PDB file of N, CA and C in Angstrom:
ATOM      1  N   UNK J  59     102.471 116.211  92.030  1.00 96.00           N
ATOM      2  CA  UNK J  59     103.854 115.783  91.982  1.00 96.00           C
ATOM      3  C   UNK J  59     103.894 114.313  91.582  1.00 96.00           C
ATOM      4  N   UNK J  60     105.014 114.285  90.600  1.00 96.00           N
ATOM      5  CA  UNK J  60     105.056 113.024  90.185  1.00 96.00           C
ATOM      6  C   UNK J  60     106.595 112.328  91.019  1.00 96.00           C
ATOM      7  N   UNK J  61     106.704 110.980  90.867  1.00 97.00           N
ATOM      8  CA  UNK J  61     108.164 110.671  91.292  1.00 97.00           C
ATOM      9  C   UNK J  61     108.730 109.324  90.266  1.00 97.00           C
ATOM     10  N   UNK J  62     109.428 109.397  90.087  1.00 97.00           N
ATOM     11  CA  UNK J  62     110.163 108.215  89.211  1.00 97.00           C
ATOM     12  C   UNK J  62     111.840 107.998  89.323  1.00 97.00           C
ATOM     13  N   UNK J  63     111.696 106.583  88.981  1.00 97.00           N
ATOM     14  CA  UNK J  63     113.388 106.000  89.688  1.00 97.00           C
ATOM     15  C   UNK J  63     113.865 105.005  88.791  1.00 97.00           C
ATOM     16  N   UNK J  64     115.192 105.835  87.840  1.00 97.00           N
ATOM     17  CA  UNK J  64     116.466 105.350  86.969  1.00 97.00           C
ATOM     18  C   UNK J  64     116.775 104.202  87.706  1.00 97.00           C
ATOM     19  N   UNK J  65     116.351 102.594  87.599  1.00 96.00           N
ATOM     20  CA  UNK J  65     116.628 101.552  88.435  1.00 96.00           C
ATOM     21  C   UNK J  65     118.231 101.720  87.965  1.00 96.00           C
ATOM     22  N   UNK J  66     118.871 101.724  87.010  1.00 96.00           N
ATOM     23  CA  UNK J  66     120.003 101.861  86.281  1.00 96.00           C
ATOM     24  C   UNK J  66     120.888 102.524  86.749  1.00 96.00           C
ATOM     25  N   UNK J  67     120.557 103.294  87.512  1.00 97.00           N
ATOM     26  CA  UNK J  67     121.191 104.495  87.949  1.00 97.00           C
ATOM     27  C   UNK J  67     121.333 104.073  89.826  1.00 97.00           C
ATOM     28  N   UNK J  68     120.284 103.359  90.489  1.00 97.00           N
ATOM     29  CA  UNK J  68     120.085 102.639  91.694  1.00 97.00           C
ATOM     30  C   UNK J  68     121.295 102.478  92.087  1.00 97.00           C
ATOM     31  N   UNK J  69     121.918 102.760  93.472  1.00 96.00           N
ATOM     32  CA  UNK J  69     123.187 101.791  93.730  1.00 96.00           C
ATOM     33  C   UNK J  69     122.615 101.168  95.063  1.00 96.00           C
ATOM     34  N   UNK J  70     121.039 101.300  95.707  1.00 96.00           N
ATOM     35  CA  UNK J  70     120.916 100.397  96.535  1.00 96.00           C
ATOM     36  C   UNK J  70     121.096 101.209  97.634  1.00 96.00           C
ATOM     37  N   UNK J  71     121.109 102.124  97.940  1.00 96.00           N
ATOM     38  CA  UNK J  71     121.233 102.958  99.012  1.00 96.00           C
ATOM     39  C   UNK J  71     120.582 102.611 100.096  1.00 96.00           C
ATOM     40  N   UNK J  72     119.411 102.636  99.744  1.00 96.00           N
ATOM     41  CA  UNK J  72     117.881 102.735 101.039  1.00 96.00           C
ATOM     42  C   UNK J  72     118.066 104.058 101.210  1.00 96.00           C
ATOM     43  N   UNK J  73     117.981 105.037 101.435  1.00 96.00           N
ATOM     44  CA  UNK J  73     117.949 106.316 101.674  1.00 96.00           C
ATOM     45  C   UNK J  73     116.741 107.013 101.767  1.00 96.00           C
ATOM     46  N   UNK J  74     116.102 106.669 100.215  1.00 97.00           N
ATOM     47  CA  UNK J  74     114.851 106.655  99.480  1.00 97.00           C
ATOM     48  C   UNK J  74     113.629 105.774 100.742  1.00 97.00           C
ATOM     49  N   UNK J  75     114.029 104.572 100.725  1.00 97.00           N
ATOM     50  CA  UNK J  75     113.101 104.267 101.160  1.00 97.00           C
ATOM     51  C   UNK J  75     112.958 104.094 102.744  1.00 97.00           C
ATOM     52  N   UNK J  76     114.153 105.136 103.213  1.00 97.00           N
ATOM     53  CA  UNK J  76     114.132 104.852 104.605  1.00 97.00           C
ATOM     54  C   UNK J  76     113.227 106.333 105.399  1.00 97.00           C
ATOM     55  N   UNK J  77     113.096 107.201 104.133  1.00 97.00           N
ATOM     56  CA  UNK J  77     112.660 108.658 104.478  1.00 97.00           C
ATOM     57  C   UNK J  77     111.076 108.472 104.060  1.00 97.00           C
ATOM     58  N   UNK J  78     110.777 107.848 102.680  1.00 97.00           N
ATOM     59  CA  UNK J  78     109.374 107.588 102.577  1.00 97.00           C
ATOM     60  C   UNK J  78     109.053 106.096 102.417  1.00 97.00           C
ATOM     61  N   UNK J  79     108.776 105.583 103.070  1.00 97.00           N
ATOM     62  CA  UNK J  79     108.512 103.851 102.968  1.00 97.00           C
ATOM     63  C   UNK J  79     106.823 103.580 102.175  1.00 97.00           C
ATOM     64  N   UNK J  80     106.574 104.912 102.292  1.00 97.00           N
ATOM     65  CA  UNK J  80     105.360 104.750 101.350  1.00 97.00           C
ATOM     66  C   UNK J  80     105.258 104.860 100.464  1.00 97.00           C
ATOM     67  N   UNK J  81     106.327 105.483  99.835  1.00 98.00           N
ATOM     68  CA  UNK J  81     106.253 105.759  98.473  1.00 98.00           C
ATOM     69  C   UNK J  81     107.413 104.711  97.506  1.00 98.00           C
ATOM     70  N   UNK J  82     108.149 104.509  98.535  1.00 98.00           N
ATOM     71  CA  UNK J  82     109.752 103.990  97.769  1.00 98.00           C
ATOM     72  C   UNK J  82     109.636 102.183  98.456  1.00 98.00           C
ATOM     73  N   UNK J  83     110.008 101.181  97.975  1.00 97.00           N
ATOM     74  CA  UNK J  83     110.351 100.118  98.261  1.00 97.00           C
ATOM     75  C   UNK J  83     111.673  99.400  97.754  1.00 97.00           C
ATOM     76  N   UNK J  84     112.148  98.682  98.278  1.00 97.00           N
ATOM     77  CA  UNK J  84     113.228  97.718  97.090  1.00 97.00           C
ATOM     78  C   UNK J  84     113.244  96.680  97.376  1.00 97.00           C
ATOM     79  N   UNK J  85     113.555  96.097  95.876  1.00 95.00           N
ATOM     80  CA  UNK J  85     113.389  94.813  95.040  1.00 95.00           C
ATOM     81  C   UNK J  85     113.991  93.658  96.521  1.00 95.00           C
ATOM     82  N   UNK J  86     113.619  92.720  96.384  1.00 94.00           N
ATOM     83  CA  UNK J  86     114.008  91.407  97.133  1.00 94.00           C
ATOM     84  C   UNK J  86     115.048  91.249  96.751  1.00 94.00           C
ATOM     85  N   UNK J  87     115.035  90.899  95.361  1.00 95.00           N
ATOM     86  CA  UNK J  87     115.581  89.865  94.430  1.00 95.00           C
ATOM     87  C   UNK J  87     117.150  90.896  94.244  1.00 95.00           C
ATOM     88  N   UNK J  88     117.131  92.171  93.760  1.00 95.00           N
ATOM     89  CA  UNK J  88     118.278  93.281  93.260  1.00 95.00           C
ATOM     90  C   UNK J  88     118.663  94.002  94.468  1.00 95.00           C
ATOM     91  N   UNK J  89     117.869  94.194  95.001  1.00 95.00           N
ATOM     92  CA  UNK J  89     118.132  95.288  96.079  1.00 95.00           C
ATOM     93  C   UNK J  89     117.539  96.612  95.479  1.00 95.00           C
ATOM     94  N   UNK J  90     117.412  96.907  94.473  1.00 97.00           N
ATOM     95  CA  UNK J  90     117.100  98.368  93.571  1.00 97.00           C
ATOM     96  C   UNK J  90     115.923  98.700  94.106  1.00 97.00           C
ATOM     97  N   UNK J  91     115.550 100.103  93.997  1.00 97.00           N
ATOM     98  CA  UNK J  91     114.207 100.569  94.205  1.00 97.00           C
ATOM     99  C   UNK J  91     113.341 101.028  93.166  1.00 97.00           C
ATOM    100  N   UNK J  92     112.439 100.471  93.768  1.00 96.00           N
ATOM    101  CA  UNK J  92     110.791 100.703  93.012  1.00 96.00           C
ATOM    102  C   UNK J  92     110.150 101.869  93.414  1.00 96.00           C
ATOM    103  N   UNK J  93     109.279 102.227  92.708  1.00 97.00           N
ATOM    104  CA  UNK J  93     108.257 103.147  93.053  1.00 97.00           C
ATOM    105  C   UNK J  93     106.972 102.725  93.495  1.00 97.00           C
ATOM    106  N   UNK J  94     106.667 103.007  94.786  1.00 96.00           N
ATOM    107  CA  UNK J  94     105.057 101.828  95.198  1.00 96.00           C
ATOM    108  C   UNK J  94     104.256 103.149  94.601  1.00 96.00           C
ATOM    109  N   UNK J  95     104.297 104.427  94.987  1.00 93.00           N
ATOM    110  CA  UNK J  95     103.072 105.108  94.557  1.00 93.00           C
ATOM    111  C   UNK J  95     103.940 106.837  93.129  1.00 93.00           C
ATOM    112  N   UNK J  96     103.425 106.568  92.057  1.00 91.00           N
ATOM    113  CA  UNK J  96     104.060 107.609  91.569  1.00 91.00           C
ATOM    114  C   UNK J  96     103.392 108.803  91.267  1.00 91.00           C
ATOM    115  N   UNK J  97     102.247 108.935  91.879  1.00 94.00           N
ATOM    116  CA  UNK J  97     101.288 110.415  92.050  1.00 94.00           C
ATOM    117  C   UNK J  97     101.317 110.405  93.685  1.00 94.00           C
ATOM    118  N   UNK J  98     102.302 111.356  93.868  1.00 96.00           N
ATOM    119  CA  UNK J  98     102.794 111.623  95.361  1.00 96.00           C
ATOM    120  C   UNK J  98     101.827 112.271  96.181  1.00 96.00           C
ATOM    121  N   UNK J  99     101.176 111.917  97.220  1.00 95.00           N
ATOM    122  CA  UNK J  99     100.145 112.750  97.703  1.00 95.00           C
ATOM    123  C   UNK J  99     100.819 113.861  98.264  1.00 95.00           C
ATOM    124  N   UNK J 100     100.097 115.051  98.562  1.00 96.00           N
ATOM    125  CA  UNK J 100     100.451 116.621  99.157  1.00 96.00           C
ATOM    126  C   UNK J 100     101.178 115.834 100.243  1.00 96.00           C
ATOM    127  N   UNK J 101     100.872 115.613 101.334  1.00 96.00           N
ATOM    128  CA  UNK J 101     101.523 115.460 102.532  1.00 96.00           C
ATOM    129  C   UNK J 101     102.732 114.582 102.786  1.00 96.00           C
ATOM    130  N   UNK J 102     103.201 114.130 101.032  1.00 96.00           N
ATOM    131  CA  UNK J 102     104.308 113.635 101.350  1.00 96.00           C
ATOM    132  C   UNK J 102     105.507 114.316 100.591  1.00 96.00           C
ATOM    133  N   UNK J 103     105.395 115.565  99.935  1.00 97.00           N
ATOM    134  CA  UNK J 103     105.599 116.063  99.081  1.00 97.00           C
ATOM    135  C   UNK J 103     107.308 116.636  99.819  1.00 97.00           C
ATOM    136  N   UNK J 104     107.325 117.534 100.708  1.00 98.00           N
ATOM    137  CA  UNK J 104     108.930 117.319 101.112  1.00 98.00           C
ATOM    138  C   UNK J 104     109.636 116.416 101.408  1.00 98.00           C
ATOM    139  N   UNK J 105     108.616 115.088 101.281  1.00 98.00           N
ATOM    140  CA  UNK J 105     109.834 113.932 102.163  1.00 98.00           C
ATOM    141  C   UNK J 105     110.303 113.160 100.561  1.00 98.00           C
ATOM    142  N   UNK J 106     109.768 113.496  99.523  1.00 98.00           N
ATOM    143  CA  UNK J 106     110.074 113.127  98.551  1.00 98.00           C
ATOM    144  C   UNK J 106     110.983 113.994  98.290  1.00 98.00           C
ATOM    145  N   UNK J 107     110.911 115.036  98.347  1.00 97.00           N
ATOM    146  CA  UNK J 107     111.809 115.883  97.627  1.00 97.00           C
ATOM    147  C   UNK J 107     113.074 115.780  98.458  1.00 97.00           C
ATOM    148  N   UNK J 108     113.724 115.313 100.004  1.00 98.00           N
ATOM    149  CA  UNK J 108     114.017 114.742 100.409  1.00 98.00           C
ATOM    150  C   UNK J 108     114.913 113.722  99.980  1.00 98.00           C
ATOM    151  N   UNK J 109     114.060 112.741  99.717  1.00 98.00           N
ATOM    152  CA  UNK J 109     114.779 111.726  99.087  1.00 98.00           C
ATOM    153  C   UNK J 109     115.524 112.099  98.239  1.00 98.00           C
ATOM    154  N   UNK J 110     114.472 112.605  96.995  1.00 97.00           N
ATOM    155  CA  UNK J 110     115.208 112.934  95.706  1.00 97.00           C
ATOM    156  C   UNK J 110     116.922 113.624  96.121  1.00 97.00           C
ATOM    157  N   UNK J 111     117.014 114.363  97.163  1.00 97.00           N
ATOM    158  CA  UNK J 111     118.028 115.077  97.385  1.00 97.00           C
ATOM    159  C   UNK J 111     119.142 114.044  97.950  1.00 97.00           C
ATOM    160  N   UNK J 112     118.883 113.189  98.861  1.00 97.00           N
ATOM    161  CA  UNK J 112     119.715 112.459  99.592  1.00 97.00           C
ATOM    162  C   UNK J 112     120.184 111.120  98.396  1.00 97.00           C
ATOM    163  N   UNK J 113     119.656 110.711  97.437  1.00 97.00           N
ATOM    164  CA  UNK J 113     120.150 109.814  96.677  1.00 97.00           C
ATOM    165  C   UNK J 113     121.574 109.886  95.886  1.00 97.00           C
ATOM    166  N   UNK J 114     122.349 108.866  96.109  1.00 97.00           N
ATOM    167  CA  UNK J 114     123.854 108.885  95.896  1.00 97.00           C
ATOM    168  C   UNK J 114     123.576 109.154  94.572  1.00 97.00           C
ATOM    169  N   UNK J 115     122.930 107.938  93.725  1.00 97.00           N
ATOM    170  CA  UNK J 115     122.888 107.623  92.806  1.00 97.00           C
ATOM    171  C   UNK J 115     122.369 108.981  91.705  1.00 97.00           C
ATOM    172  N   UNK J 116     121.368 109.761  92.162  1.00 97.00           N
ATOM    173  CA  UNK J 116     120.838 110.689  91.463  1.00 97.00           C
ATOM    174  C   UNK J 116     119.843 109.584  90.530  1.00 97.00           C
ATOM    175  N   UNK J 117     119.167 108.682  91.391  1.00 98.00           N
ATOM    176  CA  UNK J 117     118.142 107.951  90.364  1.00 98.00           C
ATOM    177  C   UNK J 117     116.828 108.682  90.464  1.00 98.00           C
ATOM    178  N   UNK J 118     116.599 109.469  91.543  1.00 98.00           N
ATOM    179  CA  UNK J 118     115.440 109.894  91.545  1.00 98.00           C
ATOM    180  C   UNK J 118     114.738 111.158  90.626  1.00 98.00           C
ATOM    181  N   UNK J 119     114.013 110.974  89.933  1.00 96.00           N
ATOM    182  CA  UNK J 119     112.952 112.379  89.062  1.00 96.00           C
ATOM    183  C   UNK J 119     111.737 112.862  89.830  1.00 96.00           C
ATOM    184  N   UNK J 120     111.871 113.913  90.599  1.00 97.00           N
ATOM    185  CA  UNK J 120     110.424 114.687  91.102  1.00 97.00           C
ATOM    186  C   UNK J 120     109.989 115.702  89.811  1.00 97.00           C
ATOM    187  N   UNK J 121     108.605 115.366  89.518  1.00 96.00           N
ATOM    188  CA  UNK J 121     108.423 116.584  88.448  1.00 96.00           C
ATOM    189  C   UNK J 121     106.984 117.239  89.055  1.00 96.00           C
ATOM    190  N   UNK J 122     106.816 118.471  89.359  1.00 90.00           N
ATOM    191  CA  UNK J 122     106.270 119.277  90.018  1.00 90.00           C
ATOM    192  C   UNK J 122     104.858 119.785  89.217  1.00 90.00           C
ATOM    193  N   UNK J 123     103.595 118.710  89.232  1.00 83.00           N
ATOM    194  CA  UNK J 123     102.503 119.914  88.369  1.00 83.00           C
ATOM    195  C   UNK J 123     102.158 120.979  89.395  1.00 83.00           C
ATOM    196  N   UNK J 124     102.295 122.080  88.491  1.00 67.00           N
ATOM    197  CA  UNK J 124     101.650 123.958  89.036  1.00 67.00           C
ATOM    198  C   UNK J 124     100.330 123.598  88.593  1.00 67.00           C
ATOM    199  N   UNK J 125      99.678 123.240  88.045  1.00 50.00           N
ATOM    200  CA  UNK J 125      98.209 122.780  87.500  1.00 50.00           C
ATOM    201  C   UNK J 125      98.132 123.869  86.653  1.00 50.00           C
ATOM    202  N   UNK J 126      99.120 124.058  85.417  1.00 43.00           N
ATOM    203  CA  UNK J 126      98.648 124.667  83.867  1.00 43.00           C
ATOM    204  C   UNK J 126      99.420 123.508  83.713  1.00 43.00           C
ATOM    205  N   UNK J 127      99.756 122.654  83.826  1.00 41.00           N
ATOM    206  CA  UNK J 127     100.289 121.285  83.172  1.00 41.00           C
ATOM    207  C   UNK J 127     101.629 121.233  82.741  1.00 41.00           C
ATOM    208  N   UNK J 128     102.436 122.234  83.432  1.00 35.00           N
ATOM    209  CA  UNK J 128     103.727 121.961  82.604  1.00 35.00           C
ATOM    210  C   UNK J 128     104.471 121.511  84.331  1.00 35.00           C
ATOM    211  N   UNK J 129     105.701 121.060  83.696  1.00 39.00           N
ATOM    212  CA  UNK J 129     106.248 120.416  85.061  1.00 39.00           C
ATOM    213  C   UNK J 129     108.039 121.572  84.864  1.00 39.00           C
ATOM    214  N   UNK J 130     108.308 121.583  86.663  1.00 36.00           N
ATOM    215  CA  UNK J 130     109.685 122.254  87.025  1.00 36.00           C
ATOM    216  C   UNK J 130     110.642 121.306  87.542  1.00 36.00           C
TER     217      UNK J 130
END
């Protein structure tokens, strides 16, 4: 699982980074969120998907490898 975040799209929620603090951070400076890790380990894999769900903004992209390489 991959994860990636439309800063553009950000309205600053924390949402993201209040469900995975390991994976999600935000900026000092904007408030926007970053991605600290974007090859999501297994055991964090619903709390991302999680996030992805709870974001106002809809900045978040989970893309799912099945391992034949295509993503859902």
């Amino acid at each position: 699982m991959h994860v990636n975040v439309e800063r553009d799209r950000c309205c600053s929620s924390g949402q993201c980074v209040m469900t995975v603090p390991e994976i999600f951070e935000q900026d000092d400076q904007d408030g926007l969120v970053r991605v600290r890790l974007t090859a999501v380990p297994a055991p964090r894999f619903a709390e991302v998907r999680l996030a992805a769900e709870l974001c106002p903004g809809g900045a978040i992209t989970v893309t799912e490898d099945d391992g034949a390489g295509s993503a859902t």
